[in-house]
Amino acid sequence: MNRNLLLKLLKKRQPAPPVQEQQHAQNTQHLLVPDLQSNLNLLHSIYANCSDVVFRTFYIGGTIKANLLFVEGLSNCDSIDMYVITPLLKEDIAGFADMKQLAERIISVSDAKPIATIEDCVWYAANGYPVLLCENEAQGLALGLSKWEKRGIEEPSAEVGIRGPREGFTETLRVNTSQIRRIIKSPRLKMETMKIGDYTQTNVTLAYIEGLADKTLIEEVKNRLHRIRIDGILESGYIEEMIEDMPYSPFPQLLSTERPDVTCGNLMEGRVAILSEGTPFVLIAPVTLFSLLQSSEDYYQRFWIATITRWLRYMFTLISLLLPSIYVAVLTFHQEMVPGSLLISMASSREAVPFPAFIEALIMEVTFEALREAGVRLPKQIGAAVSIVGALVIGQAAVQAGLVSAPMVIVVAITGISSFMVPRYIVGIAIRMLRFPLIFLAGTLGLLGIMMGIIAIVLHLCGLRSFGIPYLASVAIPKGGELKDIFVRAPWWMMNTRPHLTGDYDQYRQSASQKPGPERGDEK
């Protein structure tokens, strides 16, 4: 077999614009031929040294030679024996005309796709579909008998809530799409699947609701996905980095979630979802800063409880970003801002500390981040215990040794607790990263440096885009209907409009006369 031919077969190029894609298909697709042995020779060359690939040769009705290609561990061998090989061995060849008739009359498999190229044989076999080839037939059949070990549906570990659904996405794409389809039963829910990755050929599905998601947004997402050229996709994070607007920003420009209810809620607001095979995390686009600070539980609790919780979340997000830098700035440059008695107490606690407040804050923050990362990486049974006990022991020992002061330990502890209020882990990481340059500015310029840092962050957020949508759109371009779900969580009977993301959209989500209450006699 020609080496260049094999390389072309194994490294199939990715989707291109429509015209180029058609030309590419004509140049590189290798059609099946009526000679079964020629097809098998080519497939044997492709699958050389692949012990898990099975070529099962048999005769239909004892006369017509056929071969079944499948991968052990990806296909259901029991179903292959029962519904494919056994009926074909017993079939009378007088009723056999072509592959289409074979699928309609003999093989009792619901999903039987005709295929015509070697590339299709390779792709379907890699996805668990047994491929049936027959003598004197230039077509084959890909049979939907895939079966492999997969994780069951469990509660999401990264987005835990008190009230709401307990189901989370899994690593199997079709299980994830079925969970979305089970919630949104309308046929207007569209799912388009493409393959990304030269070697992994990962299935990536774009989901949206026709009529709610703007066509311009859908086309933009498709174009960015089609432009990806990579050897493999192992997690949705690969896709996220390749389609975001500003890759050097610390802030995420797509929402990643493992909850089907969050995904469906965003789809019904006119956004699109990107699902990838092999990961439970689904990407949502576009997003704004305030949508990343919202929790799914906000919409399941009573509205006034959700509003108070949301304000607490905003406040502690600011505390997690600014508290250490404000403490350093006040102790270093602005002692007059501290009450006298408190200043004396803080000075006495810092009397034996050999480091300035700036170095002290950096030491404690780096140590706390190391403990938190260690707690994440350790097994769940001991991770939380190690992080908590480690923080207590190290903090107490550091204070007694005179390395840090007790107020600094309190500040770092409050900052760490505040960062846990951020509902999205990736947003919390961005805030933790920005905390260090703010501490540096506070240690060199005081409150002036903090203000310069805040202005720089705000300017960056104003220029940030998520698929063309301003990151601060809901605040920078305020609309009455959208403000009902930003600073407060209005009652559901008041949120009768959808957020306006881009282009044309279906504005109203419900009737305006939904206010609950007893029906009065004069209103009948």
Coordinates of C-alpha atoms in Angstrom, one line a residue, residues 64 82 84 93 114 116 119 127 150 159 189 207 225 227 246 313 330-331 339 352-353 356 365 381 392 398 401 483 486:
I64 CA -22.3 -14.3 -0.9
M82 CA -28.3 -11.8 17.3
V84 CA -26.8 -9.2 12.1
I93 CA -29.9 -15.3 -1.2
P114 CA -25.5 3.5 3.9
A116 CA -19.9 4.7 0.2
E119 CA -13.3 7.3 5.3
N127 CA -17.6 5.5 16.8
K150 CA -19.8 5.1 30.5
E159 CA -22.2 23.4 40.8
L189 CA -34.5 23.1 19.4
A207 CA -27.5 23.6 20.1
L225 CA -15.8 26.3 15.1
R227 CA -11.8 27.5 11.6
M246 CA -9.8 38.1 23.6
R313 CA -22.4 37.6 46.4
V330 CA -3.8 51.5 54.9
L331 CA -1.0 50.0 57.0
P339 CA -9.0 54.4 64.6
A352 CA 7.7 41.1 66.1
V353 CA 7.0 40.7 62.3
P356 CA 6.6 44.9 55.7
E365 CA -1.8 34.8 49.9
Q381 CA -12.1 12.3 51.6
L392 CA -5.3 26.6 60.9
A398 CA 3.2 31.6 61.7
A401 CA 6.7 32.4 65.3
L483 CA -32.3 45.3 35.0
I486 CA -29.1 42.1 37.3

